Tab-separated table of C-alpha atoms and ligand atoms in Angstrom:
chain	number	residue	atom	x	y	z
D	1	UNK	CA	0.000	0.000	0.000
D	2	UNK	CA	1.422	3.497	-1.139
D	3	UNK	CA	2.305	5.519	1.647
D	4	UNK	CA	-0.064	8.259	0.944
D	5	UNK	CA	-3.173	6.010	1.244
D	6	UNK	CA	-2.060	6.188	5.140
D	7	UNK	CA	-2.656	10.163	4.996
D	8	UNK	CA	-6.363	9.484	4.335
D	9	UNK	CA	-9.194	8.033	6.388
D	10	UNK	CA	-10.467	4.236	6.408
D	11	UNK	CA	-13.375	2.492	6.962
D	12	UNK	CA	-14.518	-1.688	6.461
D	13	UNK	CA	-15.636	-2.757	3.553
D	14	UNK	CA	-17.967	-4.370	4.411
D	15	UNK	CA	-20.301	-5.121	7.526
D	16	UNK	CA	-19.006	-8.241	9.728
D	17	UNK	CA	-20.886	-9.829	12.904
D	18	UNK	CA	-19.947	-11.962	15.933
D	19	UNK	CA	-21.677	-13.631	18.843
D	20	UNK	CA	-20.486	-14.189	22.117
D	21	UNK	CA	-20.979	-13.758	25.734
D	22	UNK	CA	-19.767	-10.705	27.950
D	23	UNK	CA	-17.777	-11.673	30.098
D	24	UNK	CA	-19.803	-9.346	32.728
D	25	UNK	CA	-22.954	-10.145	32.545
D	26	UNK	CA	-22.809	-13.510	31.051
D	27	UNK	CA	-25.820	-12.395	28.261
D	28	UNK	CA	-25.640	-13.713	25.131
D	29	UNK	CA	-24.055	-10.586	22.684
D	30	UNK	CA	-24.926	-9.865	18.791
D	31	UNK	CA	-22.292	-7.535	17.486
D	32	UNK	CA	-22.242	-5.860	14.374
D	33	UNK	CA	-19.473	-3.531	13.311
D	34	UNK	CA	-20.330	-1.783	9.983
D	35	UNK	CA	-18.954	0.859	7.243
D	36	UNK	CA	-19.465	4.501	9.159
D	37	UNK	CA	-19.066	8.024	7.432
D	38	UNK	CA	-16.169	9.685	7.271
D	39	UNK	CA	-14.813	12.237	10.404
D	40	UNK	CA	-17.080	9.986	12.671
D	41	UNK	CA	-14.739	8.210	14.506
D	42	UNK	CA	-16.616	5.091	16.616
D	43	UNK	CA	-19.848	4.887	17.709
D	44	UNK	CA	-21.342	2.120	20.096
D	45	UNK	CA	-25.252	1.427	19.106
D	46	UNK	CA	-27.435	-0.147	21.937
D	47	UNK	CA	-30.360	-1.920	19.987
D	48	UNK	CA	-31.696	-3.227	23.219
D	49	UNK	CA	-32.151	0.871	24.243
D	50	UNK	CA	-34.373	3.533	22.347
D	51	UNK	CA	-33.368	4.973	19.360
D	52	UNK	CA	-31.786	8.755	19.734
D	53	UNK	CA	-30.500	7.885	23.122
D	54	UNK	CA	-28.911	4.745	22.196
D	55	UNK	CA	-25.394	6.199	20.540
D	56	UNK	CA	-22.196	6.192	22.521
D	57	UNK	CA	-18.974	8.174	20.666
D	58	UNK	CA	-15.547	6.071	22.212
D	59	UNK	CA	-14.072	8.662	23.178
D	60	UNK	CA	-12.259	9.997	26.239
D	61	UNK	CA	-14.654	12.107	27.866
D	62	UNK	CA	-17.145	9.061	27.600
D	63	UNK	CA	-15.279	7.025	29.906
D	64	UNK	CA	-17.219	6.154	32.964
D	65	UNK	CA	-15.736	3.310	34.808
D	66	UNK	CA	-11.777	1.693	34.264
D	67	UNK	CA	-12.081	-1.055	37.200
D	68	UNK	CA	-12.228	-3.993	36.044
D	69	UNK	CA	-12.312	-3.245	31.829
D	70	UNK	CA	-13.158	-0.157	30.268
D	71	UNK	CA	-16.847	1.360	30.135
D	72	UNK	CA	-18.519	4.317	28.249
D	73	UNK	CA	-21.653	6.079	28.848
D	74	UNK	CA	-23.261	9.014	26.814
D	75	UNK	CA	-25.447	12.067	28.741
D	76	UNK	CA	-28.512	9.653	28.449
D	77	UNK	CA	-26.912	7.214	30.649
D	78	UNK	CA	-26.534	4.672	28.497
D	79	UNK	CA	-23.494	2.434	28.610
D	80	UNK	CA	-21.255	-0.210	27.153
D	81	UNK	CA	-18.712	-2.251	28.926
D	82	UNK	CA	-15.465	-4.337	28.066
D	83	UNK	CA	-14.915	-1.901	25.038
D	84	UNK	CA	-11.213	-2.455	24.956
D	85	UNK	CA	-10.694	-5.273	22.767
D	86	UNK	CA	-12.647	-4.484	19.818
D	87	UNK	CA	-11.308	-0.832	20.239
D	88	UNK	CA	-7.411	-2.155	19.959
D	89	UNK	CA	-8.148	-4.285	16.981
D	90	UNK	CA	-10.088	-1.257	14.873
D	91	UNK	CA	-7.312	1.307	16.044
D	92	UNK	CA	-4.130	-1.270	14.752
D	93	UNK	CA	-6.074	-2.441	11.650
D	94	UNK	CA	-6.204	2.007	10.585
D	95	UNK	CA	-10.224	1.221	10.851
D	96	UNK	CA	-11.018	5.179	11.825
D	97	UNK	CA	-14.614	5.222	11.485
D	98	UNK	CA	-17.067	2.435	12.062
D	99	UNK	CA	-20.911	1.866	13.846
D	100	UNK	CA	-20.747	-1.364	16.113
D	101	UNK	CA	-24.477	-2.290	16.799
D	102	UNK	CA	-25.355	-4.281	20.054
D	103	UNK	CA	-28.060	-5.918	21.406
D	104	UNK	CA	-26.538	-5.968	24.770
D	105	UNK	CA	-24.984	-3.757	27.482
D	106	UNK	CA	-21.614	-5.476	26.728
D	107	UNK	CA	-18.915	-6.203	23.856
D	108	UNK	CA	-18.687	-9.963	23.974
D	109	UNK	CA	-15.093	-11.494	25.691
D	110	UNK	CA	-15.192	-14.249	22.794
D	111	UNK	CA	-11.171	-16.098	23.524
D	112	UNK	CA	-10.172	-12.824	25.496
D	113	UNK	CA	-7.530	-11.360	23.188
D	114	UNK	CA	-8.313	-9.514	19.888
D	115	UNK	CA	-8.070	-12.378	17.710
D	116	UNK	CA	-11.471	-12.686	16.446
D	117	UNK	CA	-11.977	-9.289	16.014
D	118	UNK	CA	-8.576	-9.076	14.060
D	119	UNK	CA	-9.838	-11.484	11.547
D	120	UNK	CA	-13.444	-9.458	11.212
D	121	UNK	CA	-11.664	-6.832	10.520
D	122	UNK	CA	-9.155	-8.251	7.982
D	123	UNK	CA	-12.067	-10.676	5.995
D	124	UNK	CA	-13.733	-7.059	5.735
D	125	UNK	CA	-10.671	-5.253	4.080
D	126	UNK	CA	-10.707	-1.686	4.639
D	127	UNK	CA	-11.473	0.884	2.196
D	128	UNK	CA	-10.006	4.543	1.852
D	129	UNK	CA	-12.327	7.333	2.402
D	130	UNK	CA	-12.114	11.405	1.199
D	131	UNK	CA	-11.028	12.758	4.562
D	132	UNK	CA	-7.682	13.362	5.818
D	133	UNK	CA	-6.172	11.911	8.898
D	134	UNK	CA	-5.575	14.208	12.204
D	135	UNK	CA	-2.996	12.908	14.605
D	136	UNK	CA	-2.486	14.083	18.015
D	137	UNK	CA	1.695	15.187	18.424
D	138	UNK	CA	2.258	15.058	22.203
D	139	UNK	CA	4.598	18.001	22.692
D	140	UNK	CA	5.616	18.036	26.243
D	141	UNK	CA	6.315	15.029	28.831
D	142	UNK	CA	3.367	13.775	30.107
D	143	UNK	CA	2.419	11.603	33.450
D	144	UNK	CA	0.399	10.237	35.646
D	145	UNK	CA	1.900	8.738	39.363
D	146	UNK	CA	0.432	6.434	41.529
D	147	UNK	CA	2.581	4.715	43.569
D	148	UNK	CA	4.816	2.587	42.135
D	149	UNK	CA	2.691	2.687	38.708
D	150	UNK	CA	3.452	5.526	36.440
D	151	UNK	CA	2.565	6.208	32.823
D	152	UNK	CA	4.320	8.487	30.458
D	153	UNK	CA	3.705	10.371	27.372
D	154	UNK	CA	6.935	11.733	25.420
D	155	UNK	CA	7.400	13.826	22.269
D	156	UNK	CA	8.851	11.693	19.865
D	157	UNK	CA	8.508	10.544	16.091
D	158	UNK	CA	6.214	7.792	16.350
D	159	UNK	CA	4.018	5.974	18.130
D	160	UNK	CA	5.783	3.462	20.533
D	161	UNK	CA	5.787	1.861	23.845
D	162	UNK	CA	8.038	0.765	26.744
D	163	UNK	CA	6.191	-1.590	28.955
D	164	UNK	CA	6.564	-3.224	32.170
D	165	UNK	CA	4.343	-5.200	34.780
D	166	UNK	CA	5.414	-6.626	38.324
D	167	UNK	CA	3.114	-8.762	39.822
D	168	UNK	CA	3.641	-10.915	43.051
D	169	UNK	CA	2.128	-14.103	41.301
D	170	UNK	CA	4.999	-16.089	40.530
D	171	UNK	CA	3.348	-17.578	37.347
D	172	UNK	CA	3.475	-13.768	36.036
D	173	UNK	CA	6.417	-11.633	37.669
D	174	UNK	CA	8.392	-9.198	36.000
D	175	UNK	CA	7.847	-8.962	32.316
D	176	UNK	CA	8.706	-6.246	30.014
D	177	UNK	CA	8.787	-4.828	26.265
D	178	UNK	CA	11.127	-2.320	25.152
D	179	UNK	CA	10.896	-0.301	21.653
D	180	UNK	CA	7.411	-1.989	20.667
D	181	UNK	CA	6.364	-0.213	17.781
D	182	UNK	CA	2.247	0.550	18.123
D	183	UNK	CA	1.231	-0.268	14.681
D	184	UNK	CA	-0.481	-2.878	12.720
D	185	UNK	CA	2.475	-5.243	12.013
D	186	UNK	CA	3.797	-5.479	15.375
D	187	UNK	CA	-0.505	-5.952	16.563
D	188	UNK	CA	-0.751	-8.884	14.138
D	189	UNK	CA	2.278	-10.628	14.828
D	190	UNK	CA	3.120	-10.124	18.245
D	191	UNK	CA	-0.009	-8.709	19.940
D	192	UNK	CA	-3.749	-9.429	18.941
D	193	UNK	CA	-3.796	-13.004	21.055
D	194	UNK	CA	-2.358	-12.421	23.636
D	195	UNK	CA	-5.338	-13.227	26.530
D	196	UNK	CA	-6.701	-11.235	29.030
D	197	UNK	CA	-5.759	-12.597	32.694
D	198	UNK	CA	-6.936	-12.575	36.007
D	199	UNK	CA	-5.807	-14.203	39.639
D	200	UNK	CA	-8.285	-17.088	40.565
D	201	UNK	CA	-8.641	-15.153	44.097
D	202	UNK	CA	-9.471	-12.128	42.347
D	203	UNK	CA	-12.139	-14.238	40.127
D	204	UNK	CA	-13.930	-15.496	43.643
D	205	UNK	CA	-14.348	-12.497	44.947
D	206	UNK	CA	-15.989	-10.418	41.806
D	207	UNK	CA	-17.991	-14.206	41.269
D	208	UNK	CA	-19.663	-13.295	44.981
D	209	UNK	CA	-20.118	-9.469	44.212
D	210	UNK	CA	-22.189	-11.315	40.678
D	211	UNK	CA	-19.826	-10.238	38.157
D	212	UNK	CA	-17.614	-12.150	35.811
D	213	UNK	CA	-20.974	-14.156	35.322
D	214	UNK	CA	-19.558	-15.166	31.936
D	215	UNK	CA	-15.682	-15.550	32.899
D	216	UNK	CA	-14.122	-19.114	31.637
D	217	UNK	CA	-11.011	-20.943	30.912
D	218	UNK	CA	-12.014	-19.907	27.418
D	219	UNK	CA	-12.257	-16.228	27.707
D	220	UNK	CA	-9.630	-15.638	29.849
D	221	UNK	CA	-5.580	-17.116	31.911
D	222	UNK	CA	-6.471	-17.618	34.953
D	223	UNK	CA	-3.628	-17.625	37.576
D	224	UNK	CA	-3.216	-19.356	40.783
D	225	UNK	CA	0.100	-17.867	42.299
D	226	UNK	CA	2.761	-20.511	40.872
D	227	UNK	CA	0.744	-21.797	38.111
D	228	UNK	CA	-1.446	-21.339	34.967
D	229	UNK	CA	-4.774	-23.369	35.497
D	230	UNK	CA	-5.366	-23.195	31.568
D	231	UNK	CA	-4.616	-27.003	30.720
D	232	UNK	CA	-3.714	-25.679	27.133
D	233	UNK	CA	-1.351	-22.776	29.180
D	234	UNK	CA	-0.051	-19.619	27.659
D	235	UNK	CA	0.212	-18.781	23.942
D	236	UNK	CA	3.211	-16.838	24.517
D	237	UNK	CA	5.550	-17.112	27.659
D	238	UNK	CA	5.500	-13.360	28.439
D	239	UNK	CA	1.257	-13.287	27.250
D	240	UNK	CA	1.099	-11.096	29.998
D	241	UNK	CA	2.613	-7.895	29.446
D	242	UNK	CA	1.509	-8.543	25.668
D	243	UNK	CA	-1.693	-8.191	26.711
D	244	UNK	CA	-1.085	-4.864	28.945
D	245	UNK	CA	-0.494	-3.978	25.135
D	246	UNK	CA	-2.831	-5.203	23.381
D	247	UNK	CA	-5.049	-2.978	25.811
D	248	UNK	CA	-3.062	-0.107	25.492
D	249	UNK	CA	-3.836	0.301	21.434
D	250	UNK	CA	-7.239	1.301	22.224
D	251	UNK	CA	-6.995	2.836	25.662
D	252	UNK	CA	-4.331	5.249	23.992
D	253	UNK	CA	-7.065	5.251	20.744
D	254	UNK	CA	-9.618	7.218	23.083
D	255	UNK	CA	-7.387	10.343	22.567
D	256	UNK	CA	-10.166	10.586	19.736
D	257	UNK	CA	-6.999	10.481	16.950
D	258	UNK	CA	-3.431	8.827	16.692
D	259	UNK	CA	-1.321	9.618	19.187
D	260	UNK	CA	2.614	10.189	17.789
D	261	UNK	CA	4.674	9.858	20.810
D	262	UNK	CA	6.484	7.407	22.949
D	263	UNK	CA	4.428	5.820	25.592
D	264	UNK	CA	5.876	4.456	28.750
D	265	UNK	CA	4.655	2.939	32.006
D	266	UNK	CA	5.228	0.068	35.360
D	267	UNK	CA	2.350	-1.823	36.334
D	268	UNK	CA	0.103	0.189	34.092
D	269	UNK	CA	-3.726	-0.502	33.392
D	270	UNK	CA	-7.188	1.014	32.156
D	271	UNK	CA	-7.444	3.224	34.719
D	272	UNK	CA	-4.087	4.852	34.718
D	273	UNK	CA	-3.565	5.037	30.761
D	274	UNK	CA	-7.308	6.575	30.845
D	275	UNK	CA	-6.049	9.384	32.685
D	276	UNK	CA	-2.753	10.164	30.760
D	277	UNK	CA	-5.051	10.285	27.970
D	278	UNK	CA	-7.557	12.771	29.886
D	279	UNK	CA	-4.379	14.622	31.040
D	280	UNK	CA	-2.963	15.442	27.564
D	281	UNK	CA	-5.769	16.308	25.874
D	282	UNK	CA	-7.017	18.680	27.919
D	283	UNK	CA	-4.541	20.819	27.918
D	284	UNK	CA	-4.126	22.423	24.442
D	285	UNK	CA	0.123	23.133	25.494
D	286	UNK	CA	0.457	19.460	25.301
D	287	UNK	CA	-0.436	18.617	21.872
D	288	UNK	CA	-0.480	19.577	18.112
D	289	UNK	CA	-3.734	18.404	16.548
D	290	UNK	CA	-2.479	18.401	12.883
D	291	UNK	CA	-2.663	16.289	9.264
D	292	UNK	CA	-1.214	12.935	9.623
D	293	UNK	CA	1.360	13.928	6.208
D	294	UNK	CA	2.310	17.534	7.891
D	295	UNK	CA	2.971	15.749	11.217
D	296	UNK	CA	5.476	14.153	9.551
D	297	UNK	CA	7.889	17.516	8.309
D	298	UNK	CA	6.362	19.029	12.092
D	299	UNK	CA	8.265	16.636	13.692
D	300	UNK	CA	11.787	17.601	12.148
D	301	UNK	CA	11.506	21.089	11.856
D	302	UNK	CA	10.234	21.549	15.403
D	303	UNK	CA	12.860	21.797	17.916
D	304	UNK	CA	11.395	20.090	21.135
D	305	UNK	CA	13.839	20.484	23.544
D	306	UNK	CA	12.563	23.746	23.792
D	307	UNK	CA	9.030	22.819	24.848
D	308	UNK	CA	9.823	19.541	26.853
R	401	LIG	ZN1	-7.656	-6.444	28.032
């Protein structure tokens, strides 16, 4: 694909659908994700609600909850949980605008990663549409602090990641990945299925508050301090911190454009990368919002010591 193909907007080709269960609530999901007009971005559709107040925009200032996955709400109070996934496969496939039509208050877990909706995506195709590309160019360091978490937004040419997580489960540890490039090569080859995980103590305890209602051995690793109780066990040795990127494609995404810039972070997580993302947008000083082709020239011609 010519280069300048990349400076335009994209949207599927075609509509594609998938069933599942969210992992939430347990219900049984219909998901559509269909062709959307150009400059829209993506839009959640809630059949199961009435029409006009049925439309949630992903978007950062939609984000209502980060606990246990991501959830967005619009001013009628409608929501949509366990966005993440599909949001991470649209953003590394270049999808920019789409409508995904539910029946249900949830995106369905299907095998946990982004797999499925990696291959939706790809059977589709993607088709170039008349509007330009805006990117985001973070122009000052960026952070958020919490502890011993941190997450950090620096000026630089492209859109990468440093990533580390520490957990006290010996089956997980200290895992880390250094220079990962956030694009659609290193999401299909590295990233996309890589599984969601959770610790089976954790899992008893949401189980009793009624969540997780439709959490399996098929949706998700679960991790019992030494071990992996998966019988198949992990797809990649460090799945872990793959997964910590695999969600941070489309927490990063709900910037509302691409983000050039180098991400890094310890022990990050929804919550955390939601708030870098709240953080630098709302302050005009941080960013350029520009044309994806001028960001390039911006970059070198900008001196950003200056500003950092
Ligand atoms: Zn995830």
């Amino acid at each position: 694909m010519s280069k300048d193909i990349e400076y335009f907007q994209h949207t599927l080709n075609e509509p594609v659908t998938c069933f599942g269960r969210g992992l939430h609530t347990g219900l049984s999901v219909v998901m559509r994700i269909l062709p959307a007009a150009p400059n829209t971005g993506w839009t959640f559709i809630r059949r199961d609600l009435p029409q006009g107040e049925n439309e949630i925009r992903a978007i950062w200032f939609n984000v209502r909850d980060t606990q246990l996955s991501t959830t967005l709400g619009n001013r009628f109070g409608a929501t949509v949980s366990t966005v993440e996934h599909i949001l991470s496969a649209l953003k590394a496939h270049g999808i920019d605008n789409a409508r995904i039509v539910l029946n249900a208050p949830e995106v369905p877990i299907l095998e946990g990663s982004a797999r499925t909706f990696s291959d939706l995506i790809l059977s589709s195709g993607r088709r170039v549409q008349s509007a330009r590309r805006r990117v985001i160019v973070v122009r000052k360091t960026i952070e958020v602090v919490e502890g011993d978490k941190f997450v950090r937004l620096t000026p630089a040419p492209e859109a990468t990641a440093d990533v580390e997580i520490d957990f006290p489960s010996v089956a997980i540890g200290r895992q880390k990945l250094t220079g990962i490039k956030l694009d659609e090569k290193t999401f299909v080859t590295r990233i996309r299925d890589a599984r969601t995980f959770t610790m089976k103590s954790e899992v008893d305890k949401i189980m009793a508050e009624g969540l997780a209602q439709g959490a399996s051995l098929a949706n998700a690793i679960l991790v019992d301090d030494e071990k992996v109780i998966n019988p198949e066990g992990l797809h990649y040795p460090d799945e872990f911190v793959r997964h910590k990127v695999l969600d941070l494609y489309g927490d990063l995404a709900l910037a509302g454009a691409h983000i050039i810039g180098h991400f890094s972070g310890r022990k990050i997580g929804h919550t955390l990368n939601a708030r870098l993302v709240a953080k630098l947008v709302s302050n005009t000083n941080n960013f350029t919002f520009t044309d994806r082709e001028y960001a390039e020239t911006y970059w070198t011609t900008i001196n950003y010591r200056d500003s950092a």
